[in-house]
Coordinates of C-alpha atoms and ligand atoms in Angstrom, one line a residue:
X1 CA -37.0 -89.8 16.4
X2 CA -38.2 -87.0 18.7
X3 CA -41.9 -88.8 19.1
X4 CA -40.0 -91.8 20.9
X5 CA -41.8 -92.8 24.0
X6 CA -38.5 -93.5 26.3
X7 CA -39.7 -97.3 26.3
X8 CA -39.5 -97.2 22.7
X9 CA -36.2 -95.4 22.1
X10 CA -34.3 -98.0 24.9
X11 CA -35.9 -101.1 22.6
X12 CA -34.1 -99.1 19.5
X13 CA -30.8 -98.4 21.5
X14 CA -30.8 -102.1 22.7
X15 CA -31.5 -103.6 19.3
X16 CA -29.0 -101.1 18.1
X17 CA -31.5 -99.5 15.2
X18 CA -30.4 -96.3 17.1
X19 CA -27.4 -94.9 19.1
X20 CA -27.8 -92.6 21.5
X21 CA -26.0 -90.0 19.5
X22 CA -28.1 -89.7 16.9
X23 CA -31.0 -89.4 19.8
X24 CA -29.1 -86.8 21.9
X25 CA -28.5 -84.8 18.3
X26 CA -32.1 -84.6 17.5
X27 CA -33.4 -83.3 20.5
X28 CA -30.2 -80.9 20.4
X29 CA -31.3 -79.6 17.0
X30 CA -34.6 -79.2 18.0
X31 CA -33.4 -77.1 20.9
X32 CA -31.7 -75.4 18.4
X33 CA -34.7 -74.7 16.8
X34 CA -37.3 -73.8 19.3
X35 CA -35.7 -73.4 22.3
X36 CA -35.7 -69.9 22.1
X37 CA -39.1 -69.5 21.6
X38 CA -40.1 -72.2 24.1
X39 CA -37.7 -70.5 26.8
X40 CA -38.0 -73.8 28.1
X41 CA -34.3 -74.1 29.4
X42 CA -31.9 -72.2 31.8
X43 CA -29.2 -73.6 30.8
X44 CA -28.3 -75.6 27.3
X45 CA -25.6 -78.1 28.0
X46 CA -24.8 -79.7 24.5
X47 CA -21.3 -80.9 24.8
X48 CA -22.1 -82.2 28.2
X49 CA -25.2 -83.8 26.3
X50 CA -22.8 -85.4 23.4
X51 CA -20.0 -86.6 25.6
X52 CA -22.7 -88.6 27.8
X53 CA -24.3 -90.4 24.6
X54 CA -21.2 -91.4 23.5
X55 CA -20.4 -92.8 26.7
X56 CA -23.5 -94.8 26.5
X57 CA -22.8 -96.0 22.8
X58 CA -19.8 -97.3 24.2
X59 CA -21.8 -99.3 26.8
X60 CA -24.1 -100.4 24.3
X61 CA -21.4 -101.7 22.1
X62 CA -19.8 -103.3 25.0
X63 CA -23.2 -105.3 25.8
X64 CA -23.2 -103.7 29.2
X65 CA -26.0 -100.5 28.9
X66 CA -27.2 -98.9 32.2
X67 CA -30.5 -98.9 32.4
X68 CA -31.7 -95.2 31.1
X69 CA -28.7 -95.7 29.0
X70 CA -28.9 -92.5 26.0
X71 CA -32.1 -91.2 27.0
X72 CA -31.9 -87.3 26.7
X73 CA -33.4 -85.1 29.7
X74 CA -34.2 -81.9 31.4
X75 CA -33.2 -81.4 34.6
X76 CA -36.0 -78.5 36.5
X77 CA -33.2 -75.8 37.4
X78 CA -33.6 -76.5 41.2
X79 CA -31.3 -79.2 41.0
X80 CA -27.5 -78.5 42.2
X81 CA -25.0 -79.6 39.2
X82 CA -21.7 -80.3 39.5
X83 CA -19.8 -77.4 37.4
X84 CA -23.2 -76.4 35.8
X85 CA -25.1 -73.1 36.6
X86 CA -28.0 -73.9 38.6
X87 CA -30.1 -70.4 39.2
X88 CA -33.3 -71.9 40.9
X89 CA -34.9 -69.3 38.4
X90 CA -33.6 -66.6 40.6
X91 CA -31.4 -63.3 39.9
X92 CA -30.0 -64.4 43.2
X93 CA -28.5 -67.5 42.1
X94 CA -27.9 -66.3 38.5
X95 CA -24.2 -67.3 38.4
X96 CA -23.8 -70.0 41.0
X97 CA -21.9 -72.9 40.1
X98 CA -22.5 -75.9 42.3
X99 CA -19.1 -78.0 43.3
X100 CA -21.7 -80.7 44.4
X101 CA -24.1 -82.9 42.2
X102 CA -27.5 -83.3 43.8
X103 CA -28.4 -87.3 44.6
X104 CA -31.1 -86.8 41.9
X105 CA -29.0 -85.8 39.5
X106 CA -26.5 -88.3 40.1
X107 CA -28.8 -90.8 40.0
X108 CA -30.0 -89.8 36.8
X109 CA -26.2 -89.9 36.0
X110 CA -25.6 -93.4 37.0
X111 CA -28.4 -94.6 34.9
X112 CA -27.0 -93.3 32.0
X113 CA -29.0 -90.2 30.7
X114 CA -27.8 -88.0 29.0
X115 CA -27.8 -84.0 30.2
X116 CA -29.5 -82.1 27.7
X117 CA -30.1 -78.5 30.0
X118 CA -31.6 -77.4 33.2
X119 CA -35.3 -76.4 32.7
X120 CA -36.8 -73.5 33.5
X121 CA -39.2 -73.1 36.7
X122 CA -40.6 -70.5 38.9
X123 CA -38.3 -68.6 41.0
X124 CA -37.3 -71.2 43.9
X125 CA -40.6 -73.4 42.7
X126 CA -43.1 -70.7 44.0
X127 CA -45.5 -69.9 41.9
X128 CA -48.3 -72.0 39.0
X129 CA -47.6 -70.2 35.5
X130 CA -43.3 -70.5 35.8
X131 CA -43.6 -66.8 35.1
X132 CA -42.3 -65.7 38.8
X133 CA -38.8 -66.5 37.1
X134 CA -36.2 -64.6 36.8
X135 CA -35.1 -65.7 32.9
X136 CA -39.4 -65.4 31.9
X137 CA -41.9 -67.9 31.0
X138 CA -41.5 -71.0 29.2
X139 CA -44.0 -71.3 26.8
X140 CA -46.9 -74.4 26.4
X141 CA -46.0 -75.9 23.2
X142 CA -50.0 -77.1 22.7
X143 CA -51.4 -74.1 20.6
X144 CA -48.0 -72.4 20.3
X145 CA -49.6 -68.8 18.5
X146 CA -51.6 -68.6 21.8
X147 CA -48.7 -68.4 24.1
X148 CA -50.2 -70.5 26.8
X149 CA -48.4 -71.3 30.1
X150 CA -46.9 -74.5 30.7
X151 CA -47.5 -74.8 34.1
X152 CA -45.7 -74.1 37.1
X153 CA -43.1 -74.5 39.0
X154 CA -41.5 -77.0 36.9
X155 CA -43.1 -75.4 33.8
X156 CA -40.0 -75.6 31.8
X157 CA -39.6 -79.1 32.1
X158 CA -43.1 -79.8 30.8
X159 CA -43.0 -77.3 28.1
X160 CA -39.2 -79.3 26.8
X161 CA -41.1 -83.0 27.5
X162 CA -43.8 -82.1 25.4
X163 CA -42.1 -80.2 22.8
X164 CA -40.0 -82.9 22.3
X165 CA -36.7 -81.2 23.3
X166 CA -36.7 -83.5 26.3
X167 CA -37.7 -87.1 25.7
X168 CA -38.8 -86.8 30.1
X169 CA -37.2 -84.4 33.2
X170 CA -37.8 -84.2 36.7
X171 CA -39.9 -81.4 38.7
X172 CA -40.9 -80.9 42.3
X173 CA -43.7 -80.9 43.6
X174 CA -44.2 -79.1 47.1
X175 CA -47.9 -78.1 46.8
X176 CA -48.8 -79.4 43.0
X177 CA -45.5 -78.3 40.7
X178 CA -45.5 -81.7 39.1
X179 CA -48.8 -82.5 38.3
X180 CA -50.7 -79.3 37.6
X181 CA -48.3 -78.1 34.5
X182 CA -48.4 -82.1 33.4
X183 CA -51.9 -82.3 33.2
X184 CA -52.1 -78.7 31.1
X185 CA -49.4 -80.0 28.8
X186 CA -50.8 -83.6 28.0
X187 CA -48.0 -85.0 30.2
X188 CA -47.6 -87.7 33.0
X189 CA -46.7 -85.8 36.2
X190 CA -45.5 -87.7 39.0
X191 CA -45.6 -86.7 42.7
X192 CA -43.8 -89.4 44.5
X193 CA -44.3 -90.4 48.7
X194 CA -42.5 -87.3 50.8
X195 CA -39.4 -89.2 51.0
X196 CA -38.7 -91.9 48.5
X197 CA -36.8 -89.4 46.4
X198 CA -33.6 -87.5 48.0
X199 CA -34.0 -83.5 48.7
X200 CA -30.0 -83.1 49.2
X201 CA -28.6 -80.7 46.7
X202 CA -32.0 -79.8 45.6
X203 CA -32.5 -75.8 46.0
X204 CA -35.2 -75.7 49.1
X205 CA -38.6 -74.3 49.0
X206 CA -40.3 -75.5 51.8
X207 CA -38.5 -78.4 53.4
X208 CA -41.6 -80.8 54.8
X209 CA -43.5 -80.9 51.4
X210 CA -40.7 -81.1 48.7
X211 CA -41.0 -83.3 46.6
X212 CA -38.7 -84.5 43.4
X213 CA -40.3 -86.6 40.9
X214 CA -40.2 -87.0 37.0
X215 CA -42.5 -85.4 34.0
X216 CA -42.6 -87.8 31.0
X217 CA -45.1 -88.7 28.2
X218 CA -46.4 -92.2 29.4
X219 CA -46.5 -93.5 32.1
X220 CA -44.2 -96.5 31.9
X221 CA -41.9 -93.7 31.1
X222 CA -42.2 -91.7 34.2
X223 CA -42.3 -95.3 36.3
X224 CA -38.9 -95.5 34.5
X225 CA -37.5 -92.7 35.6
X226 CA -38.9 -92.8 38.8
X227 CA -37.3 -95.8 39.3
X228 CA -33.9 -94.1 38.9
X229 CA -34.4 -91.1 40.8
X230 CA -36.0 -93.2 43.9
X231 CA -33.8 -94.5 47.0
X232 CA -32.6 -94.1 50.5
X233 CA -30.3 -91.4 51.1
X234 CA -28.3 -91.1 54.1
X235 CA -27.7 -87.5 53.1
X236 CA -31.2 -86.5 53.6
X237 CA -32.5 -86.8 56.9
X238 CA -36.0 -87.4 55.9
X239 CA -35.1 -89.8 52.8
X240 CA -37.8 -93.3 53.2
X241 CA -35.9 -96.7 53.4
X242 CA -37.6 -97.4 50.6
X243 CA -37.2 -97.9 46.7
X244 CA -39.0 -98.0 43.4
X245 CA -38.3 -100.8 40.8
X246 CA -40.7 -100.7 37.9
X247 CA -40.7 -103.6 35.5
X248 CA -42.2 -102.0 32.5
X249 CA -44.6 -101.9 31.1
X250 CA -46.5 -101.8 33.8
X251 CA -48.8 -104.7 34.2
X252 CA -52.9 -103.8 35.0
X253 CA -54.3 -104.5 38.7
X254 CA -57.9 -103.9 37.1
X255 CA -59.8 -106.3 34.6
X256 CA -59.7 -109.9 34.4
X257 CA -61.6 -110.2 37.6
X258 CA -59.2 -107.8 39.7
X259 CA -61.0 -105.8 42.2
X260 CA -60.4 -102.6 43.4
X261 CA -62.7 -99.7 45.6
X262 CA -61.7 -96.2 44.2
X263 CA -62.5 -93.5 46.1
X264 CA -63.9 -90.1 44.8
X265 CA -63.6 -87.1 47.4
X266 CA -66.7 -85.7 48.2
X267 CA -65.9 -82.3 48.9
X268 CA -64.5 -82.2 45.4
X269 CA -67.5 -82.8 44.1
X270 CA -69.0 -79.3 45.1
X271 CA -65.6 -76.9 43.6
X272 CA -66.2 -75.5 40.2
X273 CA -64.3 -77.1 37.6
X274 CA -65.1 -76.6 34.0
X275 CA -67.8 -78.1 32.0
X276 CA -64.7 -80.6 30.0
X277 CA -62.8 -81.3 33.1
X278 CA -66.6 -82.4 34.6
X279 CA -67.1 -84.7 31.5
X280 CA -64.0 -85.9 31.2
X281 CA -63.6 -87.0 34.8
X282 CA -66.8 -88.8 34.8
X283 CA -66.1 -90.6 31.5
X284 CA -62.9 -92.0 33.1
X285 CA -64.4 -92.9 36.2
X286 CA -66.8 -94.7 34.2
X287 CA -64.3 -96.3 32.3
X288 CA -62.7 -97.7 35.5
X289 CA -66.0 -98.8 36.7
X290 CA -66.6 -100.6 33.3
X291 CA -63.2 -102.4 33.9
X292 CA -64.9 -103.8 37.8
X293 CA -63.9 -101.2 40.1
X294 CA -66.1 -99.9 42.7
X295 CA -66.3 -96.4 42.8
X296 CA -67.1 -95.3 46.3
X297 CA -67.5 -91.7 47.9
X298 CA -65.2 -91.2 50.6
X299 CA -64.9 -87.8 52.6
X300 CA -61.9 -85.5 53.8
X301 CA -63.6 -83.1 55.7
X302 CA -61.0 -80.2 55.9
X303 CA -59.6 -80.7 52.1
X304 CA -61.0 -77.2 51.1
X305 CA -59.0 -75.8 54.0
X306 CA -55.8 -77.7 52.6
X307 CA -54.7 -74.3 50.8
X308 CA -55.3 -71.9 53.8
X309 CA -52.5 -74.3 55.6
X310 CA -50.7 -74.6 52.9
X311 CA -49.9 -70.9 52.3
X312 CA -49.1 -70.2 55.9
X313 CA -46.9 -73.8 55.9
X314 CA -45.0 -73.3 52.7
X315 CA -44.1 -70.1 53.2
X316 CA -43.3 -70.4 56.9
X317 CA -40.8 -72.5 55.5
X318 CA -39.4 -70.7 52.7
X319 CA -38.9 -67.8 54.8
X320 CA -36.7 -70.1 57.2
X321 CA -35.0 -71.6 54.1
X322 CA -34.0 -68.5 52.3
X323 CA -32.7 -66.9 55.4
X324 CA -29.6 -68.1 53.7
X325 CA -28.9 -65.7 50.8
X326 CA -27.1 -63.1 52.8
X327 CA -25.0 -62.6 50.2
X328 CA -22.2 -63.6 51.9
X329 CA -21.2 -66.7 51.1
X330 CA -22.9 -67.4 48.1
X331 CA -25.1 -66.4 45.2
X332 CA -25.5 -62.3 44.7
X333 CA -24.1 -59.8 46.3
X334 CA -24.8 -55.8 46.6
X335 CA -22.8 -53.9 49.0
X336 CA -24.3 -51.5 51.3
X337 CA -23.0 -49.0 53.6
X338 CA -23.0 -51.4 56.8
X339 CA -23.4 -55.9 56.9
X340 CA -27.2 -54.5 57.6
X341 CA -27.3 -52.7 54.6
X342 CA -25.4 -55.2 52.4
X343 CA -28.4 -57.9 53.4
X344 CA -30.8 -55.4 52.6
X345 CA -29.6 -54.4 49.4
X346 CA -28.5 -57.7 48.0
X347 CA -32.0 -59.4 49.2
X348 CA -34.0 -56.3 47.6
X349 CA -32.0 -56.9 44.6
X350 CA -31.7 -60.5 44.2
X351 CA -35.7 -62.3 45.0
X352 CA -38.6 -61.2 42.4
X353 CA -41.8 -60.1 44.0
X354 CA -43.7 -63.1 44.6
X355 CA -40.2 -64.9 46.4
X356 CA -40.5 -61.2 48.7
X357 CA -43.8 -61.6 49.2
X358 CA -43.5 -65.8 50.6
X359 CA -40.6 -64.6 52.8
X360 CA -43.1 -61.7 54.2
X361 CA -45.5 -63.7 54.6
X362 CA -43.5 -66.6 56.3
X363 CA -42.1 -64.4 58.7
X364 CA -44.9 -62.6 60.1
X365 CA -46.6 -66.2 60.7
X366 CA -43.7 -67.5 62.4
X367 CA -43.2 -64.4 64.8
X368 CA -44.6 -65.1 68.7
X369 CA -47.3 -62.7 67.9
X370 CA -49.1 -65.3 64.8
X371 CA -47.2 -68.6 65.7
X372 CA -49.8 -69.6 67.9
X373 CA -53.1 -68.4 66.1
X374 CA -51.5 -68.9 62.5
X375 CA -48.7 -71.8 62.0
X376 CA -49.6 -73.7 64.5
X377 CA -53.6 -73.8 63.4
X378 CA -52.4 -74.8 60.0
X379 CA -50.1 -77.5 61.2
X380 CA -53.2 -79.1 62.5
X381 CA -55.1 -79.0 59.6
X382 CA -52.3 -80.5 58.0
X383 CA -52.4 -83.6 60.8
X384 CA -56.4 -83.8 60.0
X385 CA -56.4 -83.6 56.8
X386 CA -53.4 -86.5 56.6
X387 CA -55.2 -88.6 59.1
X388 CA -58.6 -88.0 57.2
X389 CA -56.9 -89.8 53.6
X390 CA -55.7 -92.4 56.1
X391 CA -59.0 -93.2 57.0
X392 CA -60.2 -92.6 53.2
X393 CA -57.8 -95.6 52.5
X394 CA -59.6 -97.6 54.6
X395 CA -62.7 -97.4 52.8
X396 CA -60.9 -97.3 49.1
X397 CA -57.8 -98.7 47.9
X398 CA -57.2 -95.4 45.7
X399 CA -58.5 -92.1 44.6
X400 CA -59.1 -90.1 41.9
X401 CA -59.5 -86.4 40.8
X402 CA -59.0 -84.1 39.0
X403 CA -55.4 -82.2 38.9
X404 CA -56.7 -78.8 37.9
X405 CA -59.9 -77.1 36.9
X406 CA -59.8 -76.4 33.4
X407 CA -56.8 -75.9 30.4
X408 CA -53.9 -74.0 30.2
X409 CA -54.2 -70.1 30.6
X410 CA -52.8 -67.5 28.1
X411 CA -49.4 -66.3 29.8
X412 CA -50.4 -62.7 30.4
X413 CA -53.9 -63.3 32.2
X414 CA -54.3 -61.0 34.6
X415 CA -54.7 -62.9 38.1
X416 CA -54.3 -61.3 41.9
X417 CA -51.7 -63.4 43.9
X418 CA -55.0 -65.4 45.9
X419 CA -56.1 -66.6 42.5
X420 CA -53.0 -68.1 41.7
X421 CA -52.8 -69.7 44.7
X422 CA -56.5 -71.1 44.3
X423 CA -55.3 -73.3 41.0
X424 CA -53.4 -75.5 43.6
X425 CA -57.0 -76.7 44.7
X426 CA -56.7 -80.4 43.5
X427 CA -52.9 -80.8 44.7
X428 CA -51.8 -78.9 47.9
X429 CA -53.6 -81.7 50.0
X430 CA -51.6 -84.7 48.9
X431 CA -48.1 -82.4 49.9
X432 CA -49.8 -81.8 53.6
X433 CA -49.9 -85.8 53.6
X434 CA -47.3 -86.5 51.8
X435 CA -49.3 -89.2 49.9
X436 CA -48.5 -90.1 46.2
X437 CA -50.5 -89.1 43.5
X438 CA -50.0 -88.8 39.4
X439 CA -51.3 -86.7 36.8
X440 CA -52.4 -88.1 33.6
X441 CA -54.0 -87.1 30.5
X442 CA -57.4 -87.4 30.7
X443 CA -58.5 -86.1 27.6
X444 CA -58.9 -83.2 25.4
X445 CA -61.0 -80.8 25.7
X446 CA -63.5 -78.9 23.6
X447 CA -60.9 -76.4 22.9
X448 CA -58.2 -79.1 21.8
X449 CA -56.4 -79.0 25.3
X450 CA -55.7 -81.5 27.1
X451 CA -56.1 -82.1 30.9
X452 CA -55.3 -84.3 33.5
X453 CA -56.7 -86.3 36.6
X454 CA -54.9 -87.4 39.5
X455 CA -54.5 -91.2 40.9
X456 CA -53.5 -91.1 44.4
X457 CA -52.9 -93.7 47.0
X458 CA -51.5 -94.3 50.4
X459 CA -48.1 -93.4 51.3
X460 CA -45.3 -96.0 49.5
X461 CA -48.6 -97.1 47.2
X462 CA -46.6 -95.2 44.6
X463 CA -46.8 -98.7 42.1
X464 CA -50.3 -99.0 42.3
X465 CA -51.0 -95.3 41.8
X466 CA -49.2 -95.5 38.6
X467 CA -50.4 -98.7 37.6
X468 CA -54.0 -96.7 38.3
X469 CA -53.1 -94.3 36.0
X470 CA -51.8 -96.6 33.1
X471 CA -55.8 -97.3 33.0
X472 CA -56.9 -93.6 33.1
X473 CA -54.1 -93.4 30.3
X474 CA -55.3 -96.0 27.9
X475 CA -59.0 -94.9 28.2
X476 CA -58.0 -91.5 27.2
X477 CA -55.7 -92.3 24.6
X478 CA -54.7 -88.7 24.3
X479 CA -51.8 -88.2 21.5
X480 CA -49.3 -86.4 23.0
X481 CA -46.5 -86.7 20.2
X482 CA -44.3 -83.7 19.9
X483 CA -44.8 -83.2 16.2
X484 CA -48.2 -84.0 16.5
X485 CA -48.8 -81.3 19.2
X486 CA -46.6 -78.5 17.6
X487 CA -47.3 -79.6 14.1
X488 CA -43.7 -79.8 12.9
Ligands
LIG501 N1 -48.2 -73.3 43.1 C1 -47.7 -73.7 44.4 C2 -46.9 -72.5 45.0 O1 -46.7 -71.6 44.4 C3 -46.9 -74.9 44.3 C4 -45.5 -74.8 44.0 C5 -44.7 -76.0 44.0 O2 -45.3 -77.1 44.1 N2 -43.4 -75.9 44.0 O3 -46.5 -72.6 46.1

């Protein structure tokens, strides 16, 4: 039951072959089983999980399902739950218990899934290998003895999707969170428009380029989900009027005559990526072109520069954003002498290093001395490099590239803070745009590991850069069942 694509298991739920208990009890046993080791979850939440399936038989034997009725998920840890620990991965919000639900969630809630845990993630979503959190690394299932990383920030949700102790999740996905640990765990990665899925009650990192989206193992699946977690919110100020409906599966817009111009960024084309990520991209782009699309090189001059903005953007932002743990209303406290002192010594105590570091950082780029030479210089390489892919689209109806340079990393390599950073090559730009894009599994590579390439498309193009990667996905054909990946 646990290598059910979602599509598959909602055909069996339907039909009745299944009921959503006897779903929601699998995945729970085999949380049971590896979760430890995986470390992929927070937070378990089994009679939450139980009581939701068995609401969802009952709609299922009333002839009235919703429409993610029984389907068991992760929800990344950065997502406010009513009477459920949410920690953002963070000592500081170890043992806060939202009274809200986050739209997100409660959307997931009114399409009846079912709650299996909150996944882990990097501290407040900063960082690439989830190991800035708080609770440790969640593990990459692929080649378990090798202790790979899953990814980052929303690490723990693609370690549980591809483990099979999720049958999807959600992430977010400020400069790459989504996609980069997707396409190192053989997993669809979604980064939706800025804006078509609500922020409210989602823990903020950096407010402009947050980004919730879903993590499944198609892509019909993650359209799926997407389609629940997508929608206006009038609680978020910068929620699109606009929706996603997916009518799975998702039909092709290439073949059969259909046209298309995809666009390959030419600056791309001089980073280093390794020798499989080099092949396998240009066997998929050949695959496309075999299927009667034109592959055309378009340019976005400052792309490279895309990270420099990013880290001044981001944590500009973050430092403005966490300004709020003062310890006084919420989250941990440490009392000091004086309030000074009591800031001091529950911030000290309650952000890791890297979460210390960002709010540094942040803060000394926003002061009058750097505003000028540093923020503000970024924010306009943000505005060229968005204006550049709008130009891009006028050229190509879509792009592709690749989502990361090569396969997942052993947990305990050894890298300096700027060479963390530099794996968010391939993603940060799409953030600074706010343009959607989707990582897919591309193929394997020599060493048995898969890796993804991106789809990306204008802004509310979301459909067609999903439907993109449906192709990508076929060609590939990458077997990303559970059992087939973990070998039990
Ligand atoms: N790796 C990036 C960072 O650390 C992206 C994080 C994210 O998308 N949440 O900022």
């Amino acid at each position: 039951m646990i290598d059910l694509t979602i599509t598959e298991a909602l055909k069996k739920l339907n039909s009745r072959e299944i009921s959503a208990t006897e779903l929601t009890r699998a995945h729970l046993d085999r949380i049971e089983k590896y979760g430890a080791e995986l470390n992929c979850y927070i937070t378990t939440t089994p009679e939450r999980a139980l009581s939701d399936a068995a609401a969802a038989d009952a709609r299922y034997a009333a002839g009235n399902p919703l429409p993610l009725d029984g389907i068991p998920i992760g929800m990344k840890d950065l997502f406010a739950t009513r009477n459920i620990r949410t920690t953002a991965a963070s000592h500081m919000l170890e043992n806060f218990i939202p009274q809200y639900e986050s739209t997100v969630s409660q959307k997931f809630i009114d399409a009846g899934t079912v709650l299996l845990g909150k996944t882990n993630l990097d501290e407040f979503a900063m960082g690439t290998f989830s190991k800035t959190s708080y609770f440790g690394a969640p593990i990459n299932p692929w080649q378990l003895e090798r202790k790979l990383t899953a990814g980052g920030s929303s690490g723990g949700t693609t370690s549980a999707v591809a483990s099979g102790l999720a049958m999807g999740g959600t992430g977010t996905d400020t400069g790459g969170s989504i996609r980069f640990p997707a396409s190192i765990t053989g997993l669809v990665g979604m980064k939706p428009t800025y804006g078509l899925c609500s922020r409210w009650g989602c823990v903020a990192f950096a407010s402009s380029l947050d980004t919730p989206g879903p993590v499944a193992r198609t892509v019909d699946d993650a359209a799926l989900l997407l389609s629940a977690m997508a929608g206006h919110d009038p609680k978020d100020s910068t929620s699109a009027d606009a929706g996603f409906h997916a009518h799975t599966p998702l039909s092709p817009i290439l073949g059969d005559g259909k046209k298309l111009r995809i666009g390959v960024i030419k600056e791309f084309s001089n980073v280093e990526i390794s020798p499989d990520m080099k092949r396998i991209f240009d066997a998929r782009i050949a695959d496309l072109k075999s299927l009667g699309a034109d592959i055309i090189e378009v340019s976005i001059p400052n792309i490279l520069d895309a990270l420099a903005a990013y880290y001044i953007i981001a944590p500009a932002e973050a430092s403005s954003n966490l300004a709020r743990y003062d310890g006084m209303r919420y989250g941990l406290r440490v009392d000091g002498a004086d309030l000074i002192d009591t800031y001091k010594k529950t911030r000290a105590a309650g952000f890791g290093t890297e979460v210390q570091r960002r709010i540094i950082i942040g803060t000394a780029v926003l002061s009058s001395e750097s505003y000028e030479v540093y923020f503000m210089q970024a924010a306009r390489v943000r505005r060229l490099i968005a204006d550049a892919f709008d130009r891009a689209f006028e050229q190509c109806d879509l792009i592709v590239c690749p989502a990361g340079a090569g396969t997942a990393l052993p947990l305990d390599s050894d890298l300096s803070p700027l060479e963390y950073y530099a794996l968010d090559l391939f993603t940060v730009a799409m953030n600074l745009a706010g343009i959607p894009a989707c990582s897919v599994p591309a193929g394997l590579a020599e060493n048995g590991l898969p890796l993804g390439v991106q789809t990306v498309g204008r802004k509310f193009d979301d459909m067609r850069v999903m439907q993109l990667a449906k192709h990508i996905e076929q060609f590939a054909g990458v077997d990303n069942r559970p059992t087939k990946i973990m070998g039990k």
